[in-house]
Short mmCIF file of C-alpha atoms and ligand atoms in Angstrom, two decimals:
data_model
loop_
_atom_site.label_atom_id
_atom_site.label_comp_id
_atom_site.label_asym_id
_atom_site.label_seq_id
_atom_site.Cartn_x
_atom_site.Cartn_y
_atom_site.Cartn_z
CA UNK I 1 21.96 -2.95 4.01
CA UNK I 2 25.30 -2.46 4.71
CA UNK I 3 26.48 0.90 7.42
CA UNK I 4 29.82 0.15 6.72
CA UNK I 5 30.29 3.20 5.15
CA UNK I 6 27.56 5.66 6.08
CA UNK I 7 29.06 8.89 4.36
CA UNK I 8 28.75 7.28 0.59
CA UNK I 9 25.96 7.59 -1.12
CA UNK I 10 25.46 4.46 -3.09
CA UNK I 11 25.65 4.34 -7.18
CA UNK I 12 24.15 2.39 -9.73
CA UNK I 13 26.98 -0.29 -9.51
CA UNK I 14 26.90 -0.95 -6.08
CA UNK I 15 23.44 -1.94 -6.76
CA UNK I 16 24.66 -4.52 -9.59
CA UNK I 17 26.46 -6.10 -7.19
CA UNK I 18 24.43 -7.16 -4.89
CA UNK I 19 23.19 -9.68 -7.18
CA UNK I 20 23.47 -12.66 -5.09
CA UNK I 21 24.92 -11.06 -1.95
CA UNK I 22 21.60 -9.57 -0.38
CA UNK I 23 18.50 -8.78 -0.54
CA UNK I 24 18.28 -5.40 -2.20
CA UNK I 25 15.35 -3.24 0.08
CA UNK I 26 14.13 0.22 -1.71
CA UNK I 27 10.87 1.85 -2.06
CA UNK I 28 9.04 4.28 -3.77
CA UNK I 29 9.54 8.35 -2.49
CA UNK I 30 8.42 11.55 -3.32
CA UNK I 31 8.90 14.31 -0.81
CA UNK I 32 12.05 14.76 1.35
CA UNK I 33 11.30 14.47 5.11
CA UNK I 34 9.61 10.34 4.10
CA UNK I 35 13.12 9.92 1.90
CA UNK I 36 15.04 11.02 5.11
CA UNK I 37 13.52 8.20 6.81
CA UNK I 38 13.53 5.53 4.65
CA UNK I 39 17.01 6.08 3.81
CA UNK I 40 18.20 4.17 6.76
CA UNK I 41 16.81 1.48 6.08
CA UNK I 42 17.34 1.60 1.57
CA UNK I 43 19.43 0.62 -0.92
CA UNK I 44 17.63 2.86 -2.84
CA UNK I 45 14.77 4.97 -3.32
CA UNK I 46 13.02 5.46 -6.30
CA UNK I 47 10.57 8.86 -7.27
CA UNK I 48 8.22 7.27 -9.36
CA UNK I 49 5.75 8.21 -11.38
CA UNK I 50 2.83 6.57 -9.46
CA UNK I 51 3.21 10.19 -7.62
CA UNK I 52 0.87 11.11 -10.73
CA UNK I 53 -1.63 8.76 -9.01
CA UNK I 54 -0.68 8.73 -5.48
CA UNK I 55 -0.01 12.55 -4.93
CA UNK I 56 -1.61 14.42 -7.43
CA UNK I 57 -5.03 12.28 -8.05
CA UNK I 58 -4.41 11.26 -11.78
CA UNK I 59 -5.91 8.26 -12.33
CA UNK I 60 -3.02 6.66 -14.21
CA UNK I 61 0.60 7.29 -14.75
CA UNK I 62 0.76 8.63 -18.24
CA UNK I 63 -0.20 12.42 -17.55
CA UNK I 64 3.02 12.96 -15.23
CA UNK I 65 4.64 15.90 -16.70
CA UNK I 66 8.49 16.10 -17.19
CA UNK I 67 8.51 18.79 -14.63
CA UNK I 68 6.54 17.00 -11.66
CA UNK I 69 9.23 14.20 -11.89
CA UNK I 70 12.07 16.63 -11.52
CA UNK I 71 10.49 18.16 -8.35
CA UNK I 72 9.89 15.84 -6.50
CA UNK I 73 13.12 14.26 -7.83
CA UNK I 74 15.29 17.41 -5.88
CA UNK I 75 13.64 16.78 -2.94
CA UNK I 76 14.07 13.52 -2.33
CA UNK I 77 17.81 13.96 -3.23
CA UNK I 78 17.70 16.26 -0.35
CA UNK I 79 15.74 14.27 1.84
CA UNK I 80 17.81 11.68 1.21
CA UNK I 81 21.75 11.27 2.21
CA UNK I 82 23.12 7.62 1.79
CA UNK I 83 20.73 5.40 -0.97
CA UNK I 84 20.92 5.62 -4.76
CA UNK I 85 17.97 8.03 -5.92
CA UNK I 86 16.62 6.70 -9.20
CA UNK I 87 13.89 9.01 -10.63
CA UNK I 88 11.03 7.34 -13.67
CA UNK I 89 11.35 9.09 -16.82
CA UNK I 90 7.31 10.10 -17.44
CA UNK I 91 5.49 8.37 -20.40
CA UNK I 92 6.24 10.48 -23.81
CA UNK I 93 9.53 11.67 -22.67
CA UNK I 94 11.69 8.95 -23.77
CA UNK I 95 10.51 6.32 -26.21
CA UNK I 96 10.66 8.39 -29.61
CA UNK I 97 14.44 7.91 -29.96
CA UNK I 98 17.76 7.43 -28.09
CA UNK I 99 18.26 10.98 -28.60
CA UNK I 100 15.38 12.85 -27.02
CA UNK I 101 15.57 10.02 -24.42
CA UNK I 102 19.21 11.22 -23.42
CA UNK I 103 17.94 15.09 -23.79
CA UNK I 104 15.78 14.44 -21.11
CA UNK I 105 17.15 12.07 -18.72
CA UNK I 106 20.01 14.00 -18.53
CA UNK I 107 18.35 17.14 -17.47
CA UNK I 108 16.55 15.28 -14.90
CA UNK I 109 20.39 13.73 -14.07
CA UNK I 110 21.62 17.79 -13.96
CA UNK I 111 18.26 19.33 -12.69
CA UNK I 112 18.16 16.84 -9.21
CA UNK I 113 21.44 15.11 -9.05
CA UNK I 114 20.34 11.95 -9.15
CA UNK I 115 22.07 8.52 -9.62
CA UNK I 116 19.99 6.90 -11.87
CA UNK I 117 16.89 6.75 -14.17
CA UNK I 118 14.16 4.04 -15.02
CA UNK I 119 12.47 3.79 -18.05
CA UNK I 120 9.49 1.48 -18.76
CA UNK I 121 9.43 -1.19 -22.00
CA UNK I 122 12.04 -4.79 -22.40
CA UNK I 123 13.15 -5.31 -26.18
CA UNK I 124 11.78 -2.12 -27.65
CA UNK I 125 14.27 0.04 -25.47
CA UNK I 126 16.96 -2.36 -25.53
CA UNK I 127 18.75 0.66 -28.17
CA UNK I 128 17.85 3.57 -26.17
CA UNK I 129 19.24 2.67 -23.13
CA UNK I 130 22.69 1.26 -24.83
CA UNK I 131 22.46 4.84 -26.05
CA UNK I 132 22.25 6.18 -22.61
CA UNK I 133 24.27 3.63 -20.63
CA UNK I 134 26.73 4.32 -23.12
CA UNK I 135 26.61 8.48 -22.45
CA UNK I 136 26.14 8.34 -18.39
CA UNK I 137 22.84 7.60 -17.49
CA UNK I 138 22.42 4.70 -15.53
CA UNK I 139 19.35 2.99 -16.41
CA UNK I 140 17.11 0.70 -14.35
CA UNK I 141 14.60 -1.14 -16.72
CA UNK I 142 11.06 -2.14 -15.90
CA UNK I 143 8.68 -4.94 -17.37
CA UNK I 144 6.08 -7.35 -16.26
CA UNK I 145 3.40 -4.51 -16.70
CA UNK I 146 4.27 -1.16 -17.63
CA UNK I 147 1.56 1.03 -16.25
CA UNK I 148 2.41 3.70 -18.83
CA UNK I 149 1.22 1.38 -21.06
CA UNK I 150 -1.90 1.02 -19.54
CA UNK I 151 -4.09 2.33 -22.84
CA UNK I 152 -2.73 -0.57 -24.91
CA UNK I 153 -2.85 -3.75 -22.20
CA UNK I 154 -6.53 -2.77 -20.99
CA UNK I 155 -5.77 -2.54 -17.49
CA UNK I 156 -3.26 -3.22 -14.55
CA UNK I 157 -3.46 -7.08 -15.27
CA UNK I 158 -0.49 -9.49 -14.09
CA UNK I 159 1.44 -10.71 -16.66
CA UNK I 160 2.82 -13.85 -17.64
CA UNK I 161 -0.44 -15.68 -16.34
CA UNK I 162 -0.07 -17.95 -19.36
CA UNK I 163 2.90 -20.13 -19.68
CA UNK I 164 2.96 -19.61 -23.45
CA UNK I 165 3.46 -15.79 -22.48
CA UNK I 166 6.91 -16.43 -20.78
CA UNK I 167 9.23 -17.03 -23.72
CA UNK I 168 8.80 -13.12 -25.06
CA UNK I 169 8.70 -11.74 -21.33
CA UNK I 170 12.02 -13.22 -20.54
CA UNK I 171 13.83 -12.39 -23.95
CA UNK I 172 12.85 -8.59 -22.29
CA UNK I 173 14.86 -9.55 -19.41
CA UNK I 174 17.50 -10.49 -21.36
CA UNK I 175 17.89 -7.46 -23.92
CA UNK I 176 17.51 -4.65 -21.52
CA UNK I 177 20.39 -6.86 -18.97
CA UNK I 178 22.15 -6.98 -22.47
CA UNK I 179 21.79 -3.42 -23.34
CA UNK I 180 23.07 -1.85 -20.19
CA UNK I 181 20.54 -1.46 -17.51
CA UNK I 182 22.00 -1.96 -14.10
CA UNK I 183 19.18 -3.70 -12.65
CA UNK I 184 15.47 -4.60 -13.85
CA UNK I 185 11.96 -3.79 -11.89
CA UNK I 186 9.53 -6.51 -12.32
CA UNK I 187 6.20 -5.59 -12.16
CA UNK I 188 3.07 -8.31 -11.24
CA UNK I 189 3.92 -11.21 -13.20
CA UNK I 190 4.16 -14.97 -11.37
CA UNK I 191 6.38 -16.15 -9.23
CA UNK I 192 7.82 -18.62 -11.03
CA UNK I 193 8.35 -16.18 -13.86
CA UNK I 194 10.25 -13.89 -11.96
CA UNK I 195 12.49 -16.44 -10.22
CA UNK I 196 13.35 -18.20 -13.82
CA UNK I 197 14.44 -15.17 -14.96
CA UNK I 198 15.59 -13.72 -12.14
CA UNK I 199 18.25 -16.99 -12.68
CA UNK I 200 18.68 -16.41 -16.05
CA UNK I 201 19.83 -12.30 -16.63
CA UNK I 202 23.72 -11.22 -14.28
CA UNK I 203 21.75 -7.67 -13.50
CA UNK I 204 18.91 -7.24 -9.87
CA UNK I 205 15.46 -8.30 -10.51
CA UNK I 206 13.46 -5.85 -8.62
CA UNK I 207 10.11 -7.44 -7.61
CA UNK I 208 6.84 -6.03 -7.42
CA UNK I 209 4.19 -7.96 -6.94
CA UNK I 210 6.60 -10.53 -8.50
CA UNK I 211 7.41 -12.75 -5.51
CA UNK I 212 9.79 -13.52 -3.01
CA UNK I 213 12.47 -15.02 -6.12
CA UNK I 214 13.57 -11.79 -7.14
CA UNK I 215 17.28 -10.30 -6.24
CA UNK I 216 15.68 -7.53 -4.49
CA UNK I 217 12.02 -6.06 -3.69
CA UNK I 218 10.23 -2.88 -4.06
CA UNK I 219 6.85 -1.39 -2.61
CA UNK I 220 5.17 2.07 -3.54
CA UNK I 221 5.73 3.60 0.33
CA UNK I 222 2.02 4.93 0.51
CA UNK I 223 0.99 1.57 -0.47
CA UNK I 224 2.57 -0.10 2.59
CA UNK I 225 2.27 2.49 5.27
CA UNK I 226 -1.50 2.02 5.34
CA UNK I 227 -2.44 5.61 3.24
CA UNK I 228 -3.78 4.76 0.23
CA UNK I 229 -6.86 3.66 -0.07
CA UNK I 230 -7.44 1.06 -2.01
CA UNK I 231 -4.16 -1.01 -2.96
CA UNK I 232 -3.35 -3.96 -4.99
CA UNK I 233 -3.12 -7.68 -4.44
CA UNK I 234 0.33 -7.79 -3.64
CA UNK I 235 0.81 -4.75 -1.38
CA UNK I 236 1.55 -5.86 2.69
CA UNK I 237 0.47 -2.46 4.75
CA UNK I 238 3.13 -3.04 7.08
CA UNK I 239 1.18 0.19 9.31
CA UNK I 240 -1.77 1.92 9.58
CA UNK I 241 -0.72 5.89 8.81
CA UNK I 242 -3.66 6.05 6.79
CA UNK I 243 -5.85 5.62 10.39
CA UNK I 244 -3.43 7.92 12.16
CA UNK I 245 -3.79 10.34 9.92
CA UNK I 246 -7.59 10.66 10.38
CA UNK I 247 -7.66 9.88 14.12
CA UNK I 248 -5.40 13.27 14.48
CA UNK I 249 -7.15 15.19 12.32
CA UNK I 250 -10.73 14.41 13.89
CA UNK I 251 -8.96 15.14 17.39
CA UNK I 252 -8.01 18.39 16.13
CA UNK I 253 -11.10 19.12 14.77
CA UNK I 254 -12.92 18.05 18.15
CA UNK I 255 -10.67 20.18 20.16
CA UNK I 256 -11.43 23.36 18.12
CA UNK I 257 -14.94 23.01 17.94
CA UNK I 258 -15.04 22.44 21.24
CA UNK I 259 -12.26 25.48 22.68
CA UNK I 260 -9.63 23.34 24.05
CA UNK I 261 -7.37 23.84 21.37
CA UNK I 262 -5.56 25.93 21.07
CA UNK I 263 -4.48 25.49 25.51
CA UNK I 264 -2.58 28.38 27.19
CA UNK I 265 0.96 25.90 26.47
CA UNK I 266 0.59 27.14 22.58
CA UNK I 267 0.19 31.01 22.96
CA UNK I 268 2.95 33.32 22.65
CA UNK I 269 3.35 35.19 26.61
CA UNK I 270 3.36 38.89 26.26
CA UNK I 271 6.98 39.60 27.39
CA UNK I 272 7.79 42.22 29.92
CA UNK I 273 9.79 45.41 29.38
CA UNK I 274 9.90 48.19 30.99
CA UNK I 275 8.52 51.72 29.24
CA UNK I 276 10.85 53.16 27.34
CA UNK I 277 13.44 50.12 26.92
CA UNK I 278 14.47 48.95 23.81
CA UNK I 279 15.13 44.92 23.51
CA UNK I 280 18.70 44.81 22.49
CA UNK I 281 19.26 42.84 18.86
CA UNK I 282 17.93 39.13 19.02
CA UNK I 283 21.07 36.76 19.45
CA UNK I 284 20.82 33.66 18.49
CA UNK I 285 23.14 31.33 20.69
CA UNK I 286 21.61 28.12 19.98
CA UNK I 287 19.78 26.46 17.53
CA UNK I 288 15.79 28.36 17.63
CA UNK I 289 13.16 26.32 18.34
CA UNK I 290 10.72 26.54 15.51
CA UNK I 291 6.85 27.13 16.70
CA UNK I 292 5.09 24.34 15.18
CA UNK I 293 2.08 25.90 12.72
O1 KIV E 1 5.88 4.29 -10.24
C1 KIV E 1 6.51 3.33 -9.94
O2 KIV E 1 6.19 3.54 -7.98
C2 KIV E 1 6.87 2.30 -9.99
C3 KIV E 1 6.90 0.91 -9.20
C4 KIV E 1 5.95 0.69 -9.15
C5 KIV E 1 8.07 0.52 -9.54
O3 KIV E 1 7.24 2.60 -11.42
#
């Protein structure tokens, strides 16, 4: 990632232009604070509908409502200043027709100020991708394992394990690229297939469980932080945040029960005032210290 112009937010064409130049780095992000951290290192942040499973306890992404995507999308746009923010269109908000897709995508863009949307599906979504891009909505495509189709696929299964399946997946990639997608996510597919697709199309491929031959990589942030209780085979845990959180909560609980927290430094002193003296209105001369809650 270049830090040449840190004040400028990346746009969809900037991501496309990275193909063959530098690896594209991205993560999912669902809230403002982690978005602000990831923003320093990522080219784009995806407000993925995986937030339904990661943050809200759904078993699949299918029940996620548009309003939830918009709410988390606003938070991420507020937190990230430089990375392109891409928001997932959830199941049922774009498949019916190009005009329904446009209405919902335009709502997402207007309400969140994000820079692009992502939709799942290959050639079946090509007409919709063309319709959206033609009307000012940058689209990231998503092929291979498409979790919104879990009930048709029959599970979170890797795609293209048999070479006989490759032609259809390659055709999906070609068609979404021709339709005007600025990049395409390749989820859970064999490494040689993803590398073949990457070499064959003009837009960047963003791999998740698709090996090192892609133009960029994405992971679900909570998975790579070590916060998710179960992760797919393709995830590398770069942190142990789940264990750190548990350690902190255990320490807090122990101290409350032992009566050692709060200590005197965590309490407010009574102000000394002469009888009858009223304090003048409080003037803030520097940034006030916010007591931690
Ligand atoms: O919803 C999501 O997090 C995604 C990624 C897996 C690419 O679509």
